[in-house]
Tab-separated table of C-alpha atoms in Angstrom:
chain	number	residue	atom	x	y	z
A	10	MET	CA	24.383	-31.458	3.572
A	11	GLN	CA	22.429	-29.312	1.138
A	12	LYS	CA	19.075	-30.271	-0.311
A	13	VAL	CA	19.201	-29.120	-3.944
A	14	PHE	CA	16.051	-28.571	-5.992
A	15	ARG	CA	16.231	-27.793	-9.733
A	16	ILE	CA	13.362	-25.673	-11.029
A	17	THR	CA	12.490	-24.080	-14.375
A	18	VAL	CA	10.296	-20.975	-14.463
A	19	ASP	CA	8.999	-19.142	-17.512
A	20	ILE	CA	8.203	-15.431	-17.641
A	21	SER	CA	5.664	-15.773	-20.454
A	22	LYS	CA	3.674	-18.852	-19.460
A	23	LYS	CA	2.806	-20.780	-16.351
A	24	ILE	CA	4.817	-23.953	-15.822
A	25	PRO	CA	3.717	-26.135	-12.930
A	26	ALA	CA	6.662	-26.442	-10.597
A	27	PRO	CA	7.215	-29.669	-8.753
A	28	ALA	CA	6.300	-29.596	-5.089
A	29	PHE	CA	9.060	-30.429	-2.662
A	30	GLU	CA	9.331	-30.782	1.077
A	31	VAL	CA	11.780	-29.303	3.507
A	32	ASN	CA	12.097	-29.628	7.225
A	33	THR	CA	12.579	-26.844	9.757
A	34	ASN	CA	15.812	-28.628	10.725
A	35	ASP	CA	17.223	-27.979	7.228
A	36	LEU	CA	18.930	-24.838	8.459
A	37	LYS	CA	20.570	-22.907	5.605
A	38	SER	CA	20.715	-26.061	3.524
A	39	VAL	CA	17.830	-25.623	1.058
A	40	LYS	CA	19.338	-24.654	-2.292
A	41	LEU	CA	17.290	-23.805	-5.370
A	42	GLU	CA	18.907	-23.965	-8.798
A	43	ILE	CA	16.568	-22.076	-11.105
A	44	THR	CA	16.554	-21.741	-14.880
A	45	ILE	CA	14.515	-18.791	-16.152
A	46	THR	CA	13.085	-18.975	-19.652
A	47	ASN	CA	10.951	-16.853	-21.963
A	48	GLY	CA	8.959	-19.311	-24.018
A	49	GLN	CA	11.457	-21.588	-25.753
A	50	SER	CA	14.413	-19.230	-25.106
A	51	LEU	CA	16.642	-18.860	-22.086
A	52	LEU	CA	16.253	-15.449	-20.453
A	53	ASP	CA	19.419	-13.325	-20.599
A	54	LEU	CA	19.984	-12.032	-17.077
A	55	THR	CA	22.762	-9.584	-17.960
A	56	ASP	CA	22.240	-6.390	-15.900
A	57	VAL	CA	19.284	-7.983	-14.099
A	58	THR	CA	18.737	-8.502	-10.376
A	59	PRO	CA	16.694	-11.675	-9.825
A	60	ARG	CA	14.806	-11.831	-6.539
A	61	ILE	CA	12.612	-14.556	-5.121
A	62	ASN	CA	9.586	-13.785	-2.998
A	63	ILE	CA	8.071	-16.531	-0.899
A	64	ARG	CA	4.589	-16.263	0.589
A	65	LYS	CA	4.350	-18.337	3.740
A	66	PRO	CA	1.137	-19.903	5.082
A	67	ASP	CA	0.824	-17.027	7.580
A	68	ASN	CA	0.763	-14.618	4.546
A	69	GLU	CA	4.121	-13.091	5.452
A	70	VAL	CA	6.317	-12.594	2.383
A	71	ILE	CA	10.066	-13.109	2.415
A	72	PHE	CA	12.246	-11.464	-0.262
A	73	GLN	CA	15.721	-12.738	-1.066
A	74	ASP	CA	18.141	-11.911	-3.887
A	75	CYS	CA	19.331	-14.758	-6.096
A	76	GLU	CA	22.895	-15.270	-7.271
A	77	ILE	CA	23.348	-15.336	-11.047
A	78	VAL	CA	25.326	-18.430	-12.017
A	79	ASN	CA	25.191	-18.032	-15.819
A	80	ALA	CA	23.571	-14.798	-17.041
A	81	THR	CA	23.187	-15.745	-20.720
A	82	ALA	CA	21.746	-19.156	-19.846
A	83	GLY	CA	19.172	-17.738	-17.392
A	84	LYS	CA	20.598	-19.675	-14.446
A	85	VAL	CA	20.412	-18.494	-10.840
A	86	GLN	CA	20.782	-20.147	-7.479
A	87	ILE	CA	19.847	-19.360	-3.942
A	88	VAL	CA	20.295	-20.894	-0.509
A	89	LEU	CA	17.099	-20.021	1.315
A	90	GLU	CA	17.256	-18.192	4.613
A	91	ASN	CA	15.621	-20.066	7.467
A	92	GLN	CA	12.780	-17.515	7.633
A	93	ALA	CA	11.669	-18.632	4.167
A	94	TYR	CA	10.450	-22.016	5.405
A	95	LEU	CA	10.127	-22.027	9.203
A	96	VAL	CA	6.328	-21.763	9.143
A	97	PRO	CA	4.784	-25.205	8.468
A	98	GLY	CA	2.491	-25.567	5.468
A	99	THR	CA	2.401	-24.830	1.762
A	100	HIS	CA	4.496	-21.917	0.515
A	101	THR	CA	4.271	-20.233	-2.892
A	102	ALA	CA	7.122	-18.456	-4.622
A	103	GLU	CA	7.730	-16.109	-7.535
A	104	ILE	CA	10.857	-14.843	-9.234
A	105	ALA	CA	11.041	-11.151	-10.141
A	106	CYS	CA	13.759	-9.791	-12.422
A	107	TYR	CA	14.688	-6.127	-12.018
A	108	LYS	CA	16.731	-4.264	-14.635
A	109	GLY	CA	19.805	-2.609	-13.149
A	110	ASN	CA	20.489	-2.731	-9.422
């Protein structure tokens, strides 16, 4: 069973994201559904590659591409690889959007 977390991020201002907990037994079942905005507008992700980077407590950074669900509505999703959350502790994440491939 997947654990689904819905998150909104904004490229122009900081929005506090809700904290959530996962367990190391949640193998390939942590799904993030992310909406990316630019102020009050949805970010158009046409011709963009969204990528999440997750800094683990041991300072290792994991990069993983996101799947675009609805480009014009700024919606992406990702099922996290196990490496993204196997180290116990608080993790921080960022979304980067690259034009083109």
